[in-house]
Amino acid sequence: MTVKKQLLHKEDFIPHLAFDSVIFGFNGKKLKILILEYRNTGLFALPGGFVRRDENLDEAVKNGVMERTGLTDIYLEQFQTFGEANRADPEPMKQILEMNGLDLASHQWLLERFISVAYYALINFEKVVPKPDHLSDGIDWYALDELPPLMMDHQTIIEKALETLRENLEKKLLGTNLLPEKFTMKELQEVYEAIYGAPLNRSGFQRKMLSSNTLVRHEKRFSGNAHKAPYLYSFRPDKVMQPMD
């Protein structure tokens, strides 16, 4: 006889409250998002979790992103709460529990309606070592135009996260969290183009950024041809958004 396991205890968590994280990374060409695949189900979802009764919401989200990426120096921003009545669908969670050998009776609370607070994270793609959670056997980067079908309303959450990121990009310079400390003008433009999903005029973009009083110019990046070596830039420290404490 198979013994059913209990993984999460209802009394440890705030009832009916969850969080979902849209974790953005830039691989030099495309803006990508970390997506979980739940074990033996073919179901894909954003990394998320629940809030313990004795922890702050921001702390729960930061810990969740850290566990999935291995990073602690993370820029996180809350962008919307999703509480539509029709977002609750117990069937996917029921399938996830059953395929992981978890007792349905003791995890019945997970099949109820949850309101989810959504955050987006901007992290350095090169530094991430993705790690699945206890119910998943895979987590990987997916480009925006290559996302698998997602459970519940997670596609809507991603679309809203991207909309918010685009709105905030100019005033908060969020792109800096997707780049190394020093970068070329071309690399900066590629991040902007990946986020906006459209090409930008090279000379116009360069003039705009140089006149914005947000960049510090450094030495050139030499790679064999001194005449074509581009300057390196960084954002002024007072213009950079700081990671969540």
PDB file of C-alpha atoms in Angstrom:
ATOM      1  CA  MET A   1       0.000   0.000   0.000  1.00  0.00           C
ATOM      2  CA  THR A   2       1.301   3.443  -0.971  1.00  0.00           C
ATOM      3  CA  VAL A   3       1.641   5.843   1.930  1.00  0.00           C
ATOM      4  CA  LYS A   4       0.501   9.353   1.018  1.00  0.00           C
ATOM      5  CA  LYS A   5       2.767  12.174   2.137  1.00  0.00           C
ATOM      6  CA  GLN A   6       1.978  15.579   3.614  1.00  0.00           C
ATOM      7  CA  LEU A   7       4.230  18.370   2.373  1.00  0.00           C
ATOM      8  CA  LEU A   8       2.518  21.621   3.419  1.00  0.00           C
ATOM      9  CA  HIS A   9       0.569  22.184   6.621  1.00  0.00           C
ATOM     10  CA  LYS A  10      -2.400  24.542   6.408  1.00  0.00           C
ATOM     11  CA  GLU A  11      -1.876  25.970   9.873  1.00  0.00           C
ATOM     12  CA  ASP A  12       1.580  27.284   8.874  1.00  0.00           C
ATOM     13  CA  PHE A  13       0.299  29.655   6.174  1.00  0.00           C
ATOM     14  CA  ILE A  14      -1.983  32.680   5.795  1.00  0.00           C
ATOM     15  CA  PRO A  15      -5.259  31.359   4.340  1.00  0.00           C
ATOM     16  CA  HIS A  16      -6.097  31.987   0.667  1.00  0.00           C
ATOM     17  CA  LEU A  17      -2.984  34.118   0.001  1.00  0.00           C
ATOM     18  CA  ALA A  18      -0.306  33.202  -2.551  1.00  0.00           C
ATOM     19  CA  PHE A  19       2.378  34.936  -4.602  1.00  0.00           C
ATOM     20  CA  ASP A  20       3.653  34.471  -8.149  1.00  0.00           C
ATOM     21  CA  SER A  21       7.003  35.681  -9.484  1.00  0.00           C
ATOM     22  CA  VAL A  22       7.801  36.678 -13.059  1.00  0.00           C
ATOM     23  CA  ILE A  23      11.595  36.281 -13.129  1.00  0.00           C
ATOM     24  CA  PHE A  24      13.139  38.116 -16.091  1.00  0.00           C
ATOM     25  CA  GLY A  25      16.618  37.451 -17.450  1.00  0.00           C
ATOM     26  CA  PHE A  26      18.430  38.674 -20.588  1.00  0.00           C
ATOM     27  CA  ASN A  27      20.722  36.229 -22.412  1.00  0.00           C
ATOM     28  CA  GLY A  28      22.274  38.829 -24.697  1.00  0.00           C
ATOM     29  CA  LYS A  29      19.641  38.381 -27.397  1.00  0.00           C
ATOM     30  CA  LYS A  30      16.245  37.728 -25.857  1.00  0.00           C
ATOM     31  CA  LEU A  31      14.307  38.562 -22.723  1.00  0.00           C
ATOM     32  CA  LYS A  32      13.497  35.290 -20.981  1.00  0.00           C
ATOM     33  CA  ILE A  33      11.337  34.082 -18.092  1.00  0.00           C
ATOM     34  CA  LEU A  34      11.849  31.204 -15.658  1.00  0.00           C
ATOM     35  CA  ILE A  35       9.054  28.616 -15.896  1.00  0.00           C
ATOM     36  CA  LEU A  36       8.462  25.525 -13.721  1.00  0.00           C
ATOM     37  CA  GLU A  37       7.248  22.170 -15.043  1.00  0.00           C
ATOM     38  CA  TYR A  38       5.358  20.121 -12.459  1.00  0.00           C
ATOM     39  CA  ARG A  39       6.417  16.514 -12.116  1.00  0.00           C
ATOM     40  CA  ASN A  40       4.568  13.929 -14.261  1.00  0.00           C
ATOM     41  CA  THR A  41       1.803  16.361 -15.243  1.00  0.00           C
ATOM     42  CA  GLY A  42       2.896  18.337 -18.295  1.00  0.00           C
ATOM     43  CA  LEU A  43       1.734  21.464 -16.425  1.00  0.00           C
ATOM     44  CA  PHE A  44       3.798  24.663 -16.597  1.00  0.00           C
ATOM     45  CA  ALA A  45       3.619  27.598 -14.193  1.00  0.00           C
ATOM     46  CA  LEU A  46       5.382  30.617 -12.785  1.00  0.00           C
ATOM     47  CA  PRO A  47       7.409  30.047  -9.623  1.00  0.00           C
ATOM     48  CA  GLY A  48       5.315  30.986  -6.627  1.00  0.00           C
ATOM     49  CA  GLY A  49       4.377  30.003  -3.142  1.00  0.00           C
ATOM     50  CA  PHE A  50       2.536  30.823   0.052  1.00  0.00           C
ATOM     51  CA  VAL A  51       3.161  33.196   2.944  1.00  0.00           C
ATOM     52  CA  ARG A  52       3.853  31.797   6.385  1.00  0.00           C
ATOM     53  CA  ARG A  53       1.969  33.334   9.278  1.00  0.00           C
ATOM     54  CA  ASP A  54       5.179  34.622  10.848  1.00  0.00           C
ATOM     55  CA  GLU A  55       6.837  36.186   7.771  1.00  0.00           C
ATOM     56  CA  ASN A  56       6.423  39.350   5.736  1.00  0.00           C
ATOM     57  CA  LEU A  57       5.053  39.095   2.204  1.00  0.00           C
ATOM     58  CA  ASP A  58       8.170  40.655   0.644  1.00  0.00           C
ATOM     59  CA  GLU A  59      10.346  38.264   2.643  1.00  0.00           C
ATOM     60  CA  ALA A  60       8.375  35.254   1.401  1.00  0.00           C
ATOM     61  CA  VAL A  61       8.725  36.354  -2.225  1.00  0.00           C
ATOM     62  CA  LYS A  62      12.426  37.132  -1.918  1.00  0.00           C
ATOM     63  CA  ASN A  63      13.071  33.726  -0.350  1.00  0.00           C
ATOM     64  CA  GLY A  64      11.045  32.025  -3.067  1.00  0.00           C
ATOM     65  CA  VAL A  65      13.018  33.688  -5.861  1.00  0.00           C
ATOM     66  CA  MET A  66      16.299  32.954  -4.076  1.00  0.00           C
ATOM     67  CA  GLU A  67      15.415  29.267  -3.794  1.00  0.00           C
ATOM     68  CA  ARG A  68      14.653  29.085  -7.552  1.00  0.00           C
ATOM     69  CA  THR A  69      17.692  31.100  -8.735  1.00  0.00           C
ATOM     70  CA  GLY A  70      20.372  30.809  -6.046  1.00  0.00           C
ATOM     71  CA  LEU A  71      20.676  34.626  -5.959  1.00  0.00           C
ATOM     72  CA  THR A  72      20.168  36.930  -2.978  1.00  0.00           C
ATOM     73  CA  ASP A  73      20.956  40.279  -4.655  1.00  0.00           C
ATOM     74  CA  ILE A  74      17.600  40.536  -6.416  1.00  0.00           C
ATOM     75  CA  TYR A  75      15.556  43.463  -7.731  1.00  0.00           C
ATOM     76  CA  LEU A  76      11.882  42.743  -6.979  1.00  0.00           C
ATOM     77  CA  GLU A  77       8.797  44.863  -7.475  1.00  0.00           C
ATOM     78  CA  GLN A  78       5.180  44.140  -6.660  1.00  0.00           C
ATOM     79  CA  PHE A  79       2.993  45.079  -9.621  1.00  0.00           C
ATOM     80  CA  GLN A  80      -0.541  43.723  -9.195  1.00  0.00           C
ATOM     81  CA  THR A  81      -2.858  41.523  -7.151  1.00  0.00           C
ATOM     82  CA  PHE A  82      -4.862  38.901  -9.036  1.00  0.00           C
ATOM     83  CA  GLY A  83      -8.124  38.035  -7.340  1.00  0.00           C
ATOM     84  CA  GLU A  84     -10.629  37.228 -10.067  1.00  0.00           C
ATOM     85  CA  ALA A  85     -13.169  34.643  -8.958  1.00  0.00           C
ATOM     86  CA  ASN A  86     -12.685  32.549 -12.089  1.00  0.00           C
ATOM     87  CA  ARG A  87      -8.913  32.188 -11.606  1.00  0.00           C
ATOM     88  CA  ALA A  88      -9.555  29.386  -9.105  1.00  0.00           C
ATOM     89  CA  ASP A  89      -9.338  25.981 -10.777  1.00  0.00           C
ATOM     90  CA  PRO A  90      -8.762  23.048  -8.401  1.00  0.00           C
ATOM     91  CA  GLU A  91      -8.101  20.455 -11.103  1.00  0.00           C
ATOM     92  CA  PRO A  92      -4.467  21.352 -11.951  1.00  0.00           C
ATOM     93  CA  MET A  93      -3.481  21.451  -8.270  1.00  0.00           C
ATOM     94  CA  LYS A  94      -5.314  18.193  -7.642  1.00  0.00           C
ATOM     95  CA  GLN A  95      -3.335  16.581 -10.473  1.00  0.00           C
ATOM     96  CA  ILE A  96      -0.060  17.974  -9.122  1.00  0.00           C
ATOM     97  CA  LEU A  97      -0.762  16.612  -5.645  1.00  0.00           C
ATOM     98  CA  GLU A  98      -1.797  13.175  -6.909  1.00  0.00           C
ATOM     99  CA  MET A  99       1.220  12.812  -9.210  1.00  0.00           C
ATOM    100  CA  ASN A 100       3.550  13.694  -6.342  1.00  0.00           C
ATOM    101  CA  GLY A 101       2.009  11.131  -3.990  1.00  0.00           C
ATOM    102  CA  LEU A 102       0.574  13.726  -1.617  1.00  0.00           C
ATOM    103  CA  ASP A 103      -2.504  13.132   0.498  1.00  0.00           C
ATOM    104  CA  LEU A 104      -5.481  15.010  -0.950  1.00  0.00           C
ATOM    105  CA  ALA A 105      -7.380  15.142   2.316  1.00  0.00           C
ATOM    106  CA  SER A 106      -4.629  16.939   4.235  1.00  0.00           C
ATOM    107  CA  HIS A 107      -3.918  19.249   1.295  1.00  0.00           C
ATOM    108  CA  GLN A 108      -7.541  20.075   0.536  1.00  0.00           C
ATOM    109  CA  TRP A 109      -6.879  23.723   1.387  1.00  0.00           C
ATOM    110  CA  LEU A 110      -4.652  23.992  -1.696  1.00  0.00           C
ATOM    111  CA  LEU A 111      -7.680  23.313  -3.915  1.00  0.00           C
ATOM    112  CA  GLU A 112      -9.543  26.365  -2.607  1.00  0.00           C
ATOM    113  CA  ARG A 113      -9.569  29.856  -4.086  1.00  0.00           C
ATOM    114  CA  PHE A 114      -6.385  31.925  -3.660  1.00  0.00           C
ATOM    115  CA  ILE A 115      -5.657  35.595  -4.211  1.00  0.00           C
ATOM    116  CA  SER A 116      -2.165  36.001  -5.652  1.00  0.00           C
ATOM    117  CA  VAL A 117       0.153  38.982  -5.227  1.00  0.00           C
ATOM    118  CA  ALA A 118       2.438  39.196  -8.265  1.00  0.00           C
ATOM    119  CA  TYR A 119       6.025  40.452  -8.390  1.00  0.00           C
ATOM    120  CA  TYR A 120       8.576  40.708 -11.137  1.00  0.00           C
ATOM    121  CA  ALA A 121      12.288  40.137 -10.634  1.00  0.00           C
ATOM    122  CA  LEU A 122      15.196  41.347 -12.755  1.00  0.00           C
ATOM    123  CA  ILE A 123      18.282  39.200 -12.440  1.00  0.00           C
ATOM    124  CA  ASN A 124      21.589  38.513 -14.141  1.00  0.00           C
ATOM    125  CA  PHE A 125      20.977  35.584 -16.500  1.00  0.00           C
ATOM    126  CA  GLU A 126      24.593  34.417 -16.362  1.00  0.00           C
ATOM    127  CA  LYS A 127      24.611  34.045 -12.574  1.00  0.00           C
ATOM    128  CA  VAL A 128      21.478  31.910 -12.230  1.00  0.00           C
ATOM    129  CA  VAL A 129      21.494  28.192 -11.516  1.00  0.00           C
ATOM    130  CA  PRO A 130      17.768  27.343 -11.822  1.00  0.00           C
ATOM    131  CA  LYS A 131      16.468  24.908  -9.216  1.00  0.00           C
ATOM    132  CA  PRO A 132      12.984  23.307  -9.255  1.00  0.00           C
ATOM    133  CA  ASP A 133      10.813  23.118  -6.158  1.00  0.00           C
ATOM    134  CA  HIS A 134       9.606  19.994  -4.322  1.00  0.00           C
ATOM    135  CA  LEU A 135       6.717  19.426  -6.719  1.00  0.00           C
ATOM    136  CA  SER A 136       8.626  20.036  -9.952  1.00  0.00           C
ATOM    137  CA  ASP A 137      11.223  18.146 -11.924  1.00  0.00           C
ATOM    138  CA  GLY A 138      12.183  21.014 -14.187  1.00  0.00           C
ATOM    139  CA  ILE A 139      12.671  24.773 -14.315  1.00  0.00           C
ATOM    140  CA  ASP A 140      14.053  26.517 -17.365  1.00  0.00           C
ATOM    141  CA  TRP A 141      14.323  29.801 -19.256  1.00  0.00           C
ATOM    142  CA  TYR A 142      11.769  30.480 -21.985  1.00  0.00           C
ATOM    143  CA  ALA A 143      11.767  33.374 -24.443  1.00  0.00           C
ATOM    144  CA  LEU A 144       8.595  35.464 -24.544  1.00  0.00           C
ATOM    145  CA  ASP A 145       7.669  34.064 -27.961  1.00  0.00           C
ATOM    146  CA  GLU A 146       8.383  30.470 -26.907  1.00  0.00           C
ATOM    147  CA  LEU A 147       6.368  30.151 -23.695  1.00  0.00           C
ATOM    148  CA  PRO A 148       4.586  26.825 -23.121  1.00  0.00           C
ATOM    149  CA  PRO A 149       0.854  26.816 -22.270  1.00  0.00           C
ATOM    150  CA  LEU A 150       0.622  27.959 -18.650  1.00  0.00           C
ATOM    151  CA  MET A 151      -1.820  26.905 -15.960  1.00  0.00           C
ATOM    152  CA  MET A 152      -4.481  29.181 -14.470  1.00  0.00           C
ATOM    153  CA  ASP A 153      -3.978  32.881 -15.287  1.00  0.00           C
ATOM    154  CA  HIS A 154      -0.180  32.833 -15.379  1.00  0.00           C
ATOM    155  CA  GLN A 155      -0.045  34.007 -19.000  1.00  0.00           C
ATOM    156  CA  THR A 156      -2.077  37.064 -17.994  1.00  0.00           C
ATOM    157  CA  ILE A 157       0.290  37.679 -15.074  1.00  0.00           C
ATOM    158  CA  ILE A 158       3.284  37.625 -17.442  1.00  0.00           C
ATOM    159  CA  GLU A 159       1.598  40.038 -19.848  1.00  0.00           C
ATOM    160  CA  LYS A 160       0.864  42.475 -17.028  1.00  0.00           C
ATOM    161  CA  ALA A 161       4.433  42.147 -15.704  1.00  0.00           C
ATOM    162  CA  LEU A 162       5.854  42.963 -19.133  1.00  0.00           C
ATOM    163  CA  GLU A 163       3.484  45.921 -19.506  1.00  0.00           C
ATOM    164  CA  THR A 164       4.601  47.272 -16.121  1.00  0.00           C
ATOM    165  CA  LEU A 165       8.278  46.702 -16.935  1.00  0.00           C
ATOM    166  CA  ARG A 166       7.918  48.686 -20.165  1.00  0.00           C
ATOM    167  CA  GLU A 167       6.141  51.533 -18.370  1.00  0.00           C
ATOM    168  CA  ASN A 168       8.837  51.679 -15.675  1.00  0.00           C
ATOM    169  CA  LEU A 169      11.908  51.223 -17.861  1.00  0.00           C
ATOM    170  CA  GLU A 170      12.611  54.879 -18.605  1.00  0.00           C
ATOM    171  CA  LYS A 171      11.981  56.324 -15.169  1.00  0.00           C
ATOM    172  CA  LYS A 172      13.578  53.539 -13.139  1.00  0.00           C
ATOM    173  CA  LEU A 173      16.255  52.212 -15.486  1.00  0.00           C
ATOM    174  CA  LEU A 174      15.277  48.681 -14.637  1.00  0.00           C
ATOM    175  CA  GLY A 175      17.342  47.375 -17.549  1.00  0.00           C
ATOM    176  CA  THR A 176      20.477  47.804 -15.468  1.00  0.00           C
ATOM    177  CA  ASN A 177      19.548  44.742 -13.395  1.00  0.00           C
ATOM    178  CA  LEU A 178      19.630  42.645 -16.570  1.00  0.00           C
ATOM    179  CA  LEU A 179      23.147  43.749 -17.570  1.00  0.00           C
ATOM    180  CA  PRO A 180      26.660  43.320 -16.181  1.00  0.00           C
ATOM    181  CA  GLU A 181      28.098  46.217 -14.191  1.00  0.00           C
ATOM    182  CA  LYS A 182      29.751  47.647 -17.310  1.00  0.00           C
ATOM    183  CA  PHE A 183      28.178  47.362 -20.755  1.00  0.00           C
ATOM    184  CA  THR A 184      28.401  48.813 -24.245  1.00  0.00           C
ATOM    185  CA  MET A 185      25.811  51.113 -25.766  1.00  0.00           C
ATOM    186  CA  LYS A 186      24.873  48.301 -28.142  1.00  0.00           C
ATOM    187  CA  GLU A 187      24.231  45.915 -25.238  1.00  0.00           C
ATOM    188  CA  LEU A 188      22.089  48.525 -23.496  1.00  0.00           C
ATOM    189  CA  GLN A 189      20.076  49.068 -26.674  1.00  0.00           C
ATOM    190  CA  GLU A 190      19.592  45.312 -27.070  1.00  0.00           C
ATOM    191  CA  VAL A 191      18.046  45.109 -23.591  1.00  0.00           C
ATOM    192  CA  TYR A 192      15.653  47.942 -24.400  1.00  0.00           C
ATOM    193  CA  GLU A 193      14.708  46.322 -27.708  1.00  0.00           C
ATOM    194  CA  ALA A 194      14.131  42.953 -26.034  1.00  0.00           C
ATOM    195  CA  ILE A 195      11.809  44.523 -23.458  1.00  0.00           C
ATOM    196  CA  TYR A 196       9.914  46.703 -25.935  1.00  0.00           C
ATOM    197  CA  GLY A 197       9.792  43.937 -28.534  1.00  0.00           C
ATOM    198  CA  ALA A 198      10.781  46.292 -31.333  1.00  0.00           C
ATOM    199  CA  PRO A 199      13.968  47.728 -32.894  1.00  0.00           C
ATOM    200  CA  LEU A 200      15.130  51.222 -31.925  1.00  0.00           C
ATOM    201  CA  ASN A 201      16.993  53.760 -34.020  1.00  0.00           C
ATOM    202  CA  ARG A 202      20.672  53.445 -33.088  1.00  0.00           C
ATOM    203  CA  SER A 203      21.717  57.098 -33.284  1.00  0.00           C
ATOM    204  CA  GLY A 204      18.505  58.331 -31.683  1.00  0.00           C
ATOM    205  CA  PHE A 205      18.831  55.875 -28.806  1.00  0.00           C
ATOM    206  CA  GLN A 206      22.468  56.817 -28.221  1.00  0.00           C
ATOM    207  CA  ARG A 207      21.705  60.549 -28.193  1.00  0.00           C
ATOM    208  CA  LYS A 208      18.830  60.024 -25.785  1.00  0.00           C
ATOM    209  CA  MET A 209      20.866  57.948 -23.343  1.00  0.00           C
ATOM    210  CA  LEU A 210      23.917  60.237 -23.430  1.00  0.00           C
ATOM    211  CA  SER A 211      21.761  63.305 -22.777  1.00  0.00           C
ATOM    212  CA  SER A 212      19.844  61.653 -19.924  1.00  0.00           C
ATOM    213  CA  ASN A 213      22.624  62.227 -17.376  1.00  0.00           C
ATOM    214  CA  THR A 214      22.285  58.627 -16.201  1.00  0.00           C
ATOM    215  CA  LEU A 215      25.429  57.008 -17.651  1.00  0.00           C
ATOM    216  CA  VAL A 216      29.095  57.030 -16.675  1.00  0.00           C
ATOM    217  CA  ARG A 217      31.546  56.403 -19.516  1.00  0.00           C
ATOM    218  CA  HIS A 218      34.568  54.171 -18.881  1.00  0.00           C
ATOM    219  CA  GLU A 219      37.427  52.694 -20.893  1.00  0.00           C
ATOM    220  CA  LYS A 220      36.961  51.090 -24.283  1.00  0.00           C
ATOM    221  CA  ARG A 221      36.402  47.359 -24.707  1.00  0.00           C
ATOM    222  CA  PHE A 222      39.274  46.232 -26.911  1.00  0.00           C
ATOM    223  CA  SER A 223      38.858  43.052 -28.914  1.00  0.00           C
ATOM    224  CA  GLY A 224      41.552  43.273 -31.608  1.00  0.00           C
ATOM    225  CA  ASN A 225      40.483  46.297 -33.645  1.00  0.00           C
ATOM    226  CA  ALA A 226      41.248  49.481 -31.720  1.00  0.00           C
ATOM    227  CA  HIS A 227      39.370  51.699 -34.188  1.00  0.00           C
ATOM    228  CA  LYS A 228      36.108  49.844 -33.586  1.00  0.00           C
ATOM    229  CA  ALA A 229      36.449  49.324 -29.848  1.00  0.00           C
ATOM    230  CA  PRO A 230      33.253  50.548 -28.144  1.00  0.00           C
ATOM    231  CA  TYR A 231      33.204  52.503 -24.908  1.00  0.00           C
ATOM    232  CA  LEU A 232      31.934  50.793 -21.781  1.00  0.00           C
ATOM    233  CA  TYR A 233      29.265  52.438 -19.661  1.00  0.00           C
ATOM    234  CA  SER A 234      27.648  51.967 -16.291  1.00  0.00           C
ATOM    235  CA  PHE A 235      24.646  53.612 -14.685  1.00  0.00           C
ATOM    236  CA  ARG A 236      25.241  56.347 -12.165  1.00  0.00           C
ATOM    237  CA  PRO A 237      24.874  54.775  -8.692  1.00  0.00           C
ATOM    238  CA  ASP A 238      22.149  57.214  -7.699  1.00  0.00           C
ATOM    239  CA  LYS A 239      20.078  56.132 -10.724  1.00  0.00           C
ATOM    240  CA  VAL A 240      20.216  52.403 -10.078  1.00  0.00           C
ATOM    241  CA  MET A 241      17.230  50.737  -8.406  1.00  0.00           C
ATOM    242  CA  GLN A 242      18.355  48.867  -5.336  1.00  0.00           C
ATOM    243  CA  PRO A 243      17.443  45.236  -4.562  1.00  0.00           C
ATOM    244  CA  MET A 244      14.695  44.578  -2.048  1.00  0.00           C
ATOM    245  CA  ASP A 245      15.996  44.577   1.532  1.00  0.00           C
TER     246      ASP A 245
END
